[in-house]
XYZ file of C-alpha atoms in Angstrom:
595
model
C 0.000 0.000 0.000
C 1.726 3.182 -0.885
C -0.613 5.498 1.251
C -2.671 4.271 4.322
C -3.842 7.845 6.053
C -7.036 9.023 7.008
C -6.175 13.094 7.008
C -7.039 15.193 3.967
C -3.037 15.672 3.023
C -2.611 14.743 -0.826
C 0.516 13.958 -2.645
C 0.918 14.997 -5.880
C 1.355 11.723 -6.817
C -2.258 10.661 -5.065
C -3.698 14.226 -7.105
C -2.347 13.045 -10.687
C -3.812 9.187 -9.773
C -7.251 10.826 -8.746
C -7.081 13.537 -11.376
C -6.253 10.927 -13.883
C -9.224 8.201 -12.939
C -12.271 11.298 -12.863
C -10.489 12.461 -16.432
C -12.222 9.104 -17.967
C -14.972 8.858 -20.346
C -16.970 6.638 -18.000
C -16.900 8.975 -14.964
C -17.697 11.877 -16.912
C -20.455 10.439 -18.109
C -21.650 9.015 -15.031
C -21.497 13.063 -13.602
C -23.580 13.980 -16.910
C -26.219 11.112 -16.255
C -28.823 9.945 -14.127
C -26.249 8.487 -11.097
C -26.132 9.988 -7.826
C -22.902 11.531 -7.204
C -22.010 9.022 -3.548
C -21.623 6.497 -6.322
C -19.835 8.169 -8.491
C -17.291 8.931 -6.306
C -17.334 5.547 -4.628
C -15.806 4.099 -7.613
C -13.396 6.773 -7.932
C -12.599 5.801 -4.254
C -11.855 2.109 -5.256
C -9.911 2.981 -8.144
C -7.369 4.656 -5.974
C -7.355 1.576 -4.094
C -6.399 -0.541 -6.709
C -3.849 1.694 -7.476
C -2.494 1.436 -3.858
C -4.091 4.698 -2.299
C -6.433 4.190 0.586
C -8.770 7.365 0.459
C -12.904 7.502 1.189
C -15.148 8.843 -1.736
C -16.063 11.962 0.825
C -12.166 12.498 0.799
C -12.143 12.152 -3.382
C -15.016 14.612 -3.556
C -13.631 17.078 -1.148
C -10.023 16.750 -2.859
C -11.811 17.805 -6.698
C -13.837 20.276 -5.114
C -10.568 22.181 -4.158
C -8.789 21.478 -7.404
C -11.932 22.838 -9.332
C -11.730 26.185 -6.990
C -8.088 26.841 -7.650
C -8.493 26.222 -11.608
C -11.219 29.062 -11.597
C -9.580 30.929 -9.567
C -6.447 30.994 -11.944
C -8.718 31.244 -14.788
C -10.621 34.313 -14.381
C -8.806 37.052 -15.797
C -5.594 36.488 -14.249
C -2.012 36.061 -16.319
C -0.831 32.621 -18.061
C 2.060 32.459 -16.349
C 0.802 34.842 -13.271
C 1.790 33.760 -9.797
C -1.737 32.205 -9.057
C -1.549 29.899 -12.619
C 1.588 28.830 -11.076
C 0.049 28.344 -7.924
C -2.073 25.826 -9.398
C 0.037 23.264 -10.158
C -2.704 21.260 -11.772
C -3.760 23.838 -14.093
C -3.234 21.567 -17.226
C -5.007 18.505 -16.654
C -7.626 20.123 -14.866
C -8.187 22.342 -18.195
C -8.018 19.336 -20.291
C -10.948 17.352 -18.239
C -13.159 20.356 -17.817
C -13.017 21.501 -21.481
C -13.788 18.501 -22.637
C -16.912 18.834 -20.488
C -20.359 19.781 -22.621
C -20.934 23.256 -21.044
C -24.400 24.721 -22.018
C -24.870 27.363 -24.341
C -22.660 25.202 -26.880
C -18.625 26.751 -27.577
C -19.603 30.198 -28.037
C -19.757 30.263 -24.527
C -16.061 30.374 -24.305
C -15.182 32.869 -27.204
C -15.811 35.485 -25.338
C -14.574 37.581 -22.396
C -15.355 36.360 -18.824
C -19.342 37.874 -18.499
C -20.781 37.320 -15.199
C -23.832 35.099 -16.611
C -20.752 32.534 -18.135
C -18.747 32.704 -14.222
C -21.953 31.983 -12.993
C -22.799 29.426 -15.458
C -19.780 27.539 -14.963
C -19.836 27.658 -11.389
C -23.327 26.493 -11.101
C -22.153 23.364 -13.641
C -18.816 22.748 -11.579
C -20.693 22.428 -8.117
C -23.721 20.540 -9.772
C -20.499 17.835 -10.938
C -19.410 18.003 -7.184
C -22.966 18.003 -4.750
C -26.150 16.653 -7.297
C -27.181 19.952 -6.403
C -27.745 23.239 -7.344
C -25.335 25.978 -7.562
C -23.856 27.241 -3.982
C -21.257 29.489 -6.009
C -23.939 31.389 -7.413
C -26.033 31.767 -4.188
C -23.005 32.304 -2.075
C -19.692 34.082 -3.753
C -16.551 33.623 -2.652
C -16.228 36.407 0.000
C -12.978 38.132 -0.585
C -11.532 40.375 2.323
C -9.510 42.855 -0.412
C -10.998 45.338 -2.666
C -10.428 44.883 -6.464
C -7.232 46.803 -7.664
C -5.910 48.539 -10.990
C -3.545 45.406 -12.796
C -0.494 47.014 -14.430
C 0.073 45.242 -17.485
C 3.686 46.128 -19.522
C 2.958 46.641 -22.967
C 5.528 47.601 -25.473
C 4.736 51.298 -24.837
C 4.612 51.821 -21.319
C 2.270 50.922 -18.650
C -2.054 50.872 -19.037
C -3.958 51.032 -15.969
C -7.157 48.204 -16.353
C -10.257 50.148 -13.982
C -11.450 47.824 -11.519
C -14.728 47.502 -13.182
C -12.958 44.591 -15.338
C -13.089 42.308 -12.465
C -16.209 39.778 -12.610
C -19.103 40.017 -10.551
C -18.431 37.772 -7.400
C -15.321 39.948 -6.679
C -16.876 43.118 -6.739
C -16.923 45.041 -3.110
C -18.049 48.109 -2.069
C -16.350 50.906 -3.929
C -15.608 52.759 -0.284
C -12.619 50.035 -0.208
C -11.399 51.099 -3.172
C -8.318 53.507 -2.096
C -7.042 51.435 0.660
C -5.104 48.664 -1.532
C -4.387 50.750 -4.752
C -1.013 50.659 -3.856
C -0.169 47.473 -2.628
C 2.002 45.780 -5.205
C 0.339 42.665 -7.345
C 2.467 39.817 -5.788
C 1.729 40.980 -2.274
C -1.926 40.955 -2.732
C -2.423 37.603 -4.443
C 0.373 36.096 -1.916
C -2.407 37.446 1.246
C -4.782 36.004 -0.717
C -3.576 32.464 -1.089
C -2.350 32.701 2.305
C -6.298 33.396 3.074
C -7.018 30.406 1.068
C -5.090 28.225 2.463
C -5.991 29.437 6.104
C -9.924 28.488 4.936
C -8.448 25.281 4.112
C -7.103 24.595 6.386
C -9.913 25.353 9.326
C -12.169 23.289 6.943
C -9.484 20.576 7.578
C -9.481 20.947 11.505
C -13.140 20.779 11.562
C -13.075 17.384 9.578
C -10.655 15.799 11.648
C -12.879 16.854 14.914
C -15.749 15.495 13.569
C -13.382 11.668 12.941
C -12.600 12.079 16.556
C -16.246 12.383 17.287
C -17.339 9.193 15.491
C -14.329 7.435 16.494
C -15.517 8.458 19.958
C -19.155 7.174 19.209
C -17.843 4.086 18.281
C -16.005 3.421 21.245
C -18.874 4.282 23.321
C -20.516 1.708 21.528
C -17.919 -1.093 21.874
C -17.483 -0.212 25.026
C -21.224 -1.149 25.979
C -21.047 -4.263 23.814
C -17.980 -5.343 26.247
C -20.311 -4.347 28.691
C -23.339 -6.570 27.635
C -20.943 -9.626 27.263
C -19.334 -9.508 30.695
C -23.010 -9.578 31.762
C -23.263 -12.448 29.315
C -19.640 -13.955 30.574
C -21.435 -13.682 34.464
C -24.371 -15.740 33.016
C -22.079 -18.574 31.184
C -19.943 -18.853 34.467
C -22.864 -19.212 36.898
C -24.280 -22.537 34.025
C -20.735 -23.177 34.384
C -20.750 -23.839 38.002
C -23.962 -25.535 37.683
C -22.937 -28.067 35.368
C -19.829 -28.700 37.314
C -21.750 -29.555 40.733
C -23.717 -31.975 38.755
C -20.582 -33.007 36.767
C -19.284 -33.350 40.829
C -22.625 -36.296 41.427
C -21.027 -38.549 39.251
C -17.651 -39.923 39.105
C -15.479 -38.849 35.843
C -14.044 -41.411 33.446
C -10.180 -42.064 34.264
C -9.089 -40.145 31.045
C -11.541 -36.794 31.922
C -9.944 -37.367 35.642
C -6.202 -37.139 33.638
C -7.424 -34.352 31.646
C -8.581 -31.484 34.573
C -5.302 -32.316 36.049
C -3.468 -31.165 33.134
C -5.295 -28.065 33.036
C -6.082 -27.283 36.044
C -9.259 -26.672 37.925
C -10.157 -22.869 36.101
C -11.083 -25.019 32.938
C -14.496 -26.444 33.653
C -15.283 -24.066 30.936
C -15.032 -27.065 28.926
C -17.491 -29.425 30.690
C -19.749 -26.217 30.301
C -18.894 -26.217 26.481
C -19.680 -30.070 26.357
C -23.055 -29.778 28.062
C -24.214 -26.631 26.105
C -25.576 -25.734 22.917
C -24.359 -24.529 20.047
C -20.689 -24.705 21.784
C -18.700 -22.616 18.828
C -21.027 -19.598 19.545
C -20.577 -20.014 23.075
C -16.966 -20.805 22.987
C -16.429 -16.953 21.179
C -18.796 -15.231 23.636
C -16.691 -16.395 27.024
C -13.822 -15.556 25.185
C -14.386 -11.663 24.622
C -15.019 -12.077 28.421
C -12.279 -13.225 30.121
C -9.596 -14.959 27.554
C -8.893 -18.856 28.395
C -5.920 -19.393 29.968
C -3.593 -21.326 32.285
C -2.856 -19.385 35.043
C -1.185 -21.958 37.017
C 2.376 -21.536 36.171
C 3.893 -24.565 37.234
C 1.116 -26.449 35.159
C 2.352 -24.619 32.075
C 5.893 -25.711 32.689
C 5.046 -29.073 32.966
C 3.325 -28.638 29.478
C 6.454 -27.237 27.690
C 8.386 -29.920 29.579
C 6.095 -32.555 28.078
C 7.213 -31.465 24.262
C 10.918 -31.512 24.948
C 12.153 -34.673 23.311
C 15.064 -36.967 25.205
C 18.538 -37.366 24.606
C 19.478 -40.911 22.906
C 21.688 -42.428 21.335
C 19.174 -44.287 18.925
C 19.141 -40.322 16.859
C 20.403 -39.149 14.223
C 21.882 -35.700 13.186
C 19.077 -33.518 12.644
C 16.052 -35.437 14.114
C 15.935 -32.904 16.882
C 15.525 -29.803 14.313
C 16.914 -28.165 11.416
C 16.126 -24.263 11.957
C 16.556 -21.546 8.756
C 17.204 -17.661 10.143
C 16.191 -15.659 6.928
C 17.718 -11.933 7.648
C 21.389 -10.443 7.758
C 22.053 -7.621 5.772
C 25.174 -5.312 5.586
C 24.538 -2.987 8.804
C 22.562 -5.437 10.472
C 24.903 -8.778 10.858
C 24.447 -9.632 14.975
C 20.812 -10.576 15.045
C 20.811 -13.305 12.555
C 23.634 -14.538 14.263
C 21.754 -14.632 18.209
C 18.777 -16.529 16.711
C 21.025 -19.342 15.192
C 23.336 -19.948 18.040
C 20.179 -19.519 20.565
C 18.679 -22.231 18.243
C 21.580 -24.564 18.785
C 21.697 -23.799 22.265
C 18.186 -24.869 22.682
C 19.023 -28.327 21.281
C 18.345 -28.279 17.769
C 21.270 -30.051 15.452
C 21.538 -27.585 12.369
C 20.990 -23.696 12.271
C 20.950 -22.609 9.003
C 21.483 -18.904 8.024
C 19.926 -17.565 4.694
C 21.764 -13.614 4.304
C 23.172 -11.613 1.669
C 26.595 -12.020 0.078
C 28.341 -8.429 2.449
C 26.636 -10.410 5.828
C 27.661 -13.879 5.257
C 31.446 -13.878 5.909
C 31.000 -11.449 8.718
C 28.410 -13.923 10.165
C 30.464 -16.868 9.513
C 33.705 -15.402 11.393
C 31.020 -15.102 14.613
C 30.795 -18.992 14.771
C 31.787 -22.190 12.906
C 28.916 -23.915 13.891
C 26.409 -21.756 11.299
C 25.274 -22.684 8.125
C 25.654 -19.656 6.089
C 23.987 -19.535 2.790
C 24.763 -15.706 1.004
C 21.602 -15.728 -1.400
C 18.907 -13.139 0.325
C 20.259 -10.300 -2.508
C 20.745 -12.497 -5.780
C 18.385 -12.311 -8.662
C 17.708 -15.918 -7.843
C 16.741 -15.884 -3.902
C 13.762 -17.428 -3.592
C 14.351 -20.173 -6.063
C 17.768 -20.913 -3.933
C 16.307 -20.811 -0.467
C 13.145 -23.049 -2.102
C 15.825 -25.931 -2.486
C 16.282 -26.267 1.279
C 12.924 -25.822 2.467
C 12.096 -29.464 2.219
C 15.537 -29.794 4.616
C 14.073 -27.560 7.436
C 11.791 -28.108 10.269
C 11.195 -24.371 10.626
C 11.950 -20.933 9.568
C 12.653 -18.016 11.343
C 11.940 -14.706 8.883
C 13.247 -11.416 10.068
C 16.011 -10.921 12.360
C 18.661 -8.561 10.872
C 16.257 -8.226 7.729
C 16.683 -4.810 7.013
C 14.315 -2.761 4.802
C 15.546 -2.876 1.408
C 13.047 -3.083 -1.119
C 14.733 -6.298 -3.182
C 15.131 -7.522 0.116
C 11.706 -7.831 1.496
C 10.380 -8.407 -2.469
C 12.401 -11.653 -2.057
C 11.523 -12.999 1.365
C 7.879 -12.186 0.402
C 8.376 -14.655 -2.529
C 10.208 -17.618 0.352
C 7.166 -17.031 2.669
C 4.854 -18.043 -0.189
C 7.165 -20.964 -0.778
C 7.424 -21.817 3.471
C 3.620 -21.375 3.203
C 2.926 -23.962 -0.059
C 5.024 -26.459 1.916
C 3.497 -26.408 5.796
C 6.626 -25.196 7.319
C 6.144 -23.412 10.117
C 7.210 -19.706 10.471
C 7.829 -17.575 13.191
C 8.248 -13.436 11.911
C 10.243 -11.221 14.085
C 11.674 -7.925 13.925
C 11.880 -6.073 9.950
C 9.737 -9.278 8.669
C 6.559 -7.801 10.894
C 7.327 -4.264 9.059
C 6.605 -6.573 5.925
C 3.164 -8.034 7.100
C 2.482 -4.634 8.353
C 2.744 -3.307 5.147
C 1.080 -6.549 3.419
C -1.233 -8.590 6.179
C -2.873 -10.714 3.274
C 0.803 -12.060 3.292
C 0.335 -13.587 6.527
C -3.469 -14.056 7.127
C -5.200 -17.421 7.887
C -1.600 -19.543 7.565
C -1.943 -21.134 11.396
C 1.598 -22.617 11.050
C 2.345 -18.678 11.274
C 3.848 -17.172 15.004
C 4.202 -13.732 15.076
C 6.614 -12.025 18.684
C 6.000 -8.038 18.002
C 7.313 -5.697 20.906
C 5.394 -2.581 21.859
C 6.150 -0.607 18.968
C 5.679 -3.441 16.427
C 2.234 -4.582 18.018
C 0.848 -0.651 17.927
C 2.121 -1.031 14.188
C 0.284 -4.504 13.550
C -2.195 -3.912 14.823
C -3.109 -0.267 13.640
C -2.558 -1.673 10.350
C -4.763 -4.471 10.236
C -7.802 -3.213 12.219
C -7.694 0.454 11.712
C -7.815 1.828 15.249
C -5.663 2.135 17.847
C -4.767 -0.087 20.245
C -6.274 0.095 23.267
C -3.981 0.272 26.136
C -5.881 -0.872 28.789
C -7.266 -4.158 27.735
C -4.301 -6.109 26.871
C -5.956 -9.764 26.713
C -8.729 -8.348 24.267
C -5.869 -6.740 22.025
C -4.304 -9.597 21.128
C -7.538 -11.166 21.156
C -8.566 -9.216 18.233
C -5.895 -9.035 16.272
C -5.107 -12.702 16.687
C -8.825 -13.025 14.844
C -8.854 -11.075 12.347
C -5.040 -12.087 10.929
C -7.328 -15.943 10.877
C -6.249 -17.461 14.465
C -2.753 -17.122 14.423
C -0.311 -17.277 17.144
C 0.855 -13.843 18.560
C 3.254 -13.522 21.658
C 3.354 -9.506 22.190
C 6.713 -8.823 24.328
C 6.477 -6.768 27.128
C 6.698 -6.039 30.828
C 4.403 -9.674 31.282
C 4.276 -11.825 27.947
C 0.956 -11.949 26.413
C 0.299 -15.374 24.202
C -2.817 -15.778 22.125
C -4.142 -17.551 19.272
C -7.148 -15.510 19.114
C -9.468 -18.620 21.264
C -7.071 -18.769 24.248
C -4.550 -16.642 25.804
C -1.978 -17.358 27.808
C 0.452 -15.286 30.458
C 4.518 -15.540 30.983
C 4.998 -13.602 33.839
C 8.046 -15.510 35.021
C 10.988 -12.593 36.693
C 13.281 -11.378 34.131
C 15.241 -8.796 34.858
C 15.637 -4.127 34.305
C 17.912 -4.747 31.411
C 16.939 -4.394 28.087
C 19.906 -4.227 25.395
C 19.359 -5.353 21.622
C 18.900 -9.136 20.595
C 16.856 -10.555 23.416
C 14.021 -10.993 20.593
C 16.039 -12.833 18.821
C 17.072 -15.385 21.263
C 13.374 -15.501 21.661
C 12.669 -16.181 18.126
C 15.520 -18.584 17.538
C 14.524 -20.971 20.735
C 10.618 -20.408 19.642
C 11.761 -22.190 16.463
C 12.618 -25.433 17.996
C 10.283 -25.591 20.239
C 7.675 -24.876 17.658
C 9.328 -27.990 15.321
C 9.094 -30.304 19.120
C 5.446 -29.238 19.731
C 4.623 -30.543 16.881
C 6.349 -33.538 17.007
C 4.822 -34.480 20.524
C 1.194 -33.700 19.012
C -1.302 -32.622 20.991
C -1.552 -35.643 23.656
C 1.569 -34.372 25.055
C -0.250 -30.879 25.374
C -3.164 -32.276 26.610
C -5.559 -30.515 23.635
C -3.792 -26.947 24.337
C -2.755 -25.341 21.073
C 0.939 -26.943 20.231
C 2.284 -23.655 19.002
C 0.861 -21.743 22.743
C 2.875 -24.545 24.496
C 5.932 -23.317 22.273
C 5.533 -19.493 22.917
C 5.295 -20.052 26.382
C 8.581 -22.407 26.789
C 10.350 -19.681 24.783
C 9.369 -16.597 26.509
C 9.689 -18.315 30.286
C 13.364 -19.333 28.519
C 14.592 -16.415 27.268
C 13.043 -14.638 30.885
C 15.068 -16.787 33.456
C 18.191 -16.548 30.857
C 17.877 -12.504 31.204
C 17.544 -13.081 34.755
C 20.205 -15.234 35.828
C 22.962 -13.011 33.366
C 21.679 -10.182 35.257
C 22.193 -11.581 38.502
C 25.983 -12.193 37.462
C 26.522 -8.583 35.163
C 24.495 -6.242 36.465
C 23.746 -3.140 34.350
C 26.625 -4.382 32.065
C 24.718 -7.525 31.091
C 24.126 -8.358 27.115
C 22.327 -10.826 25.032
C 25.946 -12.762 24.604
C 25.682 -12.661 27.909
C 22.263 -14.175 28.250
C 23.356 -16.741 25.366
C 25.607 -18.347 27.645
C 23.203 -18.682 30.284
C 20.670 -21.198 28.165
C 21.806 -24.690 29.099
C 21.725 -23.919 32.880
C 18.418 -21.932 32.421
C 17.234 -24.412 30.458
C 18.032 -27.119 32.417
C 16.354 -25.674 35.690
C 12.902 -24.756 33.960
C 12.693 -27.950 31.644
C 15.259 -30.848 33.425
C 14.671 -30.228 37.167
């Protein structure tokens, strides 16, 4: 999208798009027919669109109101190259589109001077394009603060005063006014006056944008009480949910329904509700606007990540326990590429692969020997070369050290496409969620998908794909939504407490950590979430006991990369950083996962 921006700001790019799309036959002869005007401009609106700029028809209309004011403007009896043709920079195509226009009163309409009858006549036809409506010029002229004033023109001669009574009717003021701006030079006068223009424009902007705030208030009045009416709704659900659990309480539970509250601990008898109730799905999404399901019970969650870790035996082979790619690593940016490999190997996974361009891949190499460093991001041929080891990895890690170069993103666009055709799982950190930012659709519905935004990057996400901001105070139901509407796909948004959702369930890593926050701890988290992800799904879900494999993955990585932060700080202090932290995973590890 090459403009996403709700303000009335246009580019001169957007102006020659829009100018260009109400130029063509069709719209002009939609104006000249029997359509209403809101649809007119509707499908000027979606033009835009599909030529990348996001703008509403009101915004469209507004925008060729303005441009027809300034062409008139510069029109009426005013210079060719004067400073107020200059002024409007659109002069040309504007011209073009409106003489091609049938005016009434056929072309000898325009072979003479400027008469009053043909500046009203035009107006009245240039606001009937704009409204459906009559004529508002005629009925209410353009109220101009200056007098009229004596133009010199230089002809070959010498100088020729023009009188004042040359100017056309809707600029005429009392004659009293006359004297006071006879001698205020020609630039000066037309420079207050655009500055007056501009100033109108400007309020007329203000006003609009008060009047968003307003319905953007409204609606979150109104979401606020829907909130409302489901918490009343959640209240209900939870009191049928205590009902159904005293009766559940008569009658003893089946050994494997015994097993399965254990596992989840006693807060989930929201599922013997969802068992005994009908229709479930609806119910299911009602409780879950309410108060998010999750395991609280922190020690229960362990036990769930510590279920997915595979053993150590000698019956393996080299690679069995996972074969991670790290696409990112660019010339400034050649450390974080490197931190999500080496935390990958850490973790326990046998091969870290590292897919960069050609200035990254020596400096990454010289960082360790135990890296697989492929230097391909930047050739002509990147996708197709990274395709050819896809069927060798377990999962892909897009995004740390990424960069924003334009080839650069074109081409990991292309491998997620590729990651995506084959079910490999991806988890999208750092510059790769500036890519689904820009492109969501990229992203949306793939459930193999984990995306680990920080503050900034969720604010960014999530601006972009529900168009509001986010709302500070109701973390769970944040990440709620935007889990939804990018199709029920994992999001862990990094913070003070780790939020985990996959848009049905949510989950909490509030495990101590530590003050310190220096570059690359996200991308130890990504590169340990990447074998974890590839274990979860080896266990399958009896070894999560029904809870979403990729939640059981998040929160193993984020209570990882936590206690590693914590334990470095104990030892460093204020001096401590992520190599730092790096060297603390096997001992962290083993006391969350082996103990």
């Amino acid at each position: 999208m090459i403009a996403n921006t709700r303000g009335f700001l246009w580019s001169d790019l957007e102006t020659r798009a829009l100018l260009g799309i109400w130029g063509e036959a069709d719209v002009q002869s939609a104006l000249d027919g029997n359509f209403r005007n809101s649809h007119v401009y509707r499908d000027v609106a979606c033009r835009l669109a599909q030529v990348g700029f996001d703008r509403t028809p009101e915004q469209c209309r507004i925008r060729i109101k303005g441009l027809k004011r300034q062409y008139y403007q510069a029109k009426e009896g005013l210079p060719k190259g004067g400073p107020t043709r200059k002024a409007c920079k659109f002069f040309d195509e504007m011209d073009r589109i409106l003489g091609a226009r049938a005016v009434p009163g056929g072309p000898a309409a325009h072979r003479g001077g400027p008469t009053t009858g043909d500046a009203v006549g035009r107006d009245q036809i240039a606001e009937k394009d704009l409204t459906g409506e009559g004529s508002s010029f005629a009925e209410h002229p353009i109220k101009v603060e200056c007098a009229p004033f004596a133009i010199p023109l230089p002809p070959g001669n010498g100088f020729k005063h023009i009188g004042a009574q040359t100017s056309t009717n809707h600029l005429s003021q009392p004659k009293r006014f006359k004297k006071r701006h006879t001698g205020i030079p020609l630039d000066k006068m037309i420079g207050k006056l655009l500055q007056q223009s501009v100033a109108a424009e400007e309020k007329f902007f203000r006003y609009e944008e008060q009047r968003l705030k307003m319905e953007d208030k409204h609606r979150e009045t109104e979401r606020a009480r829907e909130l409302q009416m489901l918490q009343m709704l959640g209240q209900v659900l939870a009191g049928i949910s205590s009902a159904v659990s005293q009766r559940a309480q008569a009658r003893p539970p089946s050994p494997p329904q015994r097993t399965h509250h254990r596992a989840y601990g006693d807060d989930l008898s929201f599922n013997a509700m969802r068992a005994a109730l009908s229709p479930p799905l609806v119910l299911e999404r009602a409780f879950s606007l309410h108060k998010a399901h999750s395991v609280k019970d922190m020690e229960n969650a362990l036990q769930l990540v510590k279920n997915i870790i595979p053993p150590l035996t000698t019956k393996k082979h080299k690679g069995q326990d996972g074969r991670i790619g790290i696409v990112g690593g660019c010339q400034e940016y050649t450390g974080a590429p490197y931190f999500a490999a080496i935390s990958a190997l850490k973790v326990g996974a046998d091969l870290s692969h590292v897919f960069c361009t050609k200035d990254a891949a020596s400096v990454i190499k010289s960082y360790s020997p135990e890296l697989i460093v492929h230097p391909v991001l930047d050739s002509p041929h990147a996708v197709h070369d990274v395709e050819t080891w896809l069927p060798r990895l377990h999962t892909l890690v897009v995004g740390p050290g990424l960069g924003r170069d334009d080839l650069l993103l074109q081409n990991v666009k292309g491998i997620v496409e590729k990651s995506k055709a084959k079910g490999i799982p991806i988890v999208i950190d750092a510059d790769g969620l500036w890519l689904v930012a820009q492109q969501p659709s990229l992203i949306q519905g793939y459930r193999k998908a984990i995306l680990t935004p920080n503050h900034m990057e969720f604010s960014r996400l999530y601006e972009a794909v529900l168009r509001d901001p986010v709302d500070s105070t109701d973390h769970h139901g944040a990440i709620l939504r935007l889990s939804q509407a990018l199709g029920n796909l994992t999001v862990v948004q990094k913070g003070e407490r780790d939020v985990i959702s996959d848009g049905e369930q949510v989950l909490v890593c509030s495990l101590e950590g530590s003050s310190r926050r220096c570059g690359g701890q996200g991308d130890l988290l990504s590169g340990s979430l990447g074998v974890l992800v590839h274990w979860a799904q080896l266990a399958g879900p009896e070894k999560t006991h029904g809870l979403n494999p990729f939640l059981v993955a998040a929160f193993g990585a984020c209570s990882l990369t936590r206690q590693c932060n914590n334990q470095a700080f104990h030892k460093y202090g204020r001096s401590t950083t992520t190599t730092d932290m790096i060297a603390e995973v096997g001992t962290a590890f083993k006391k969350l996962f082996e103990s």
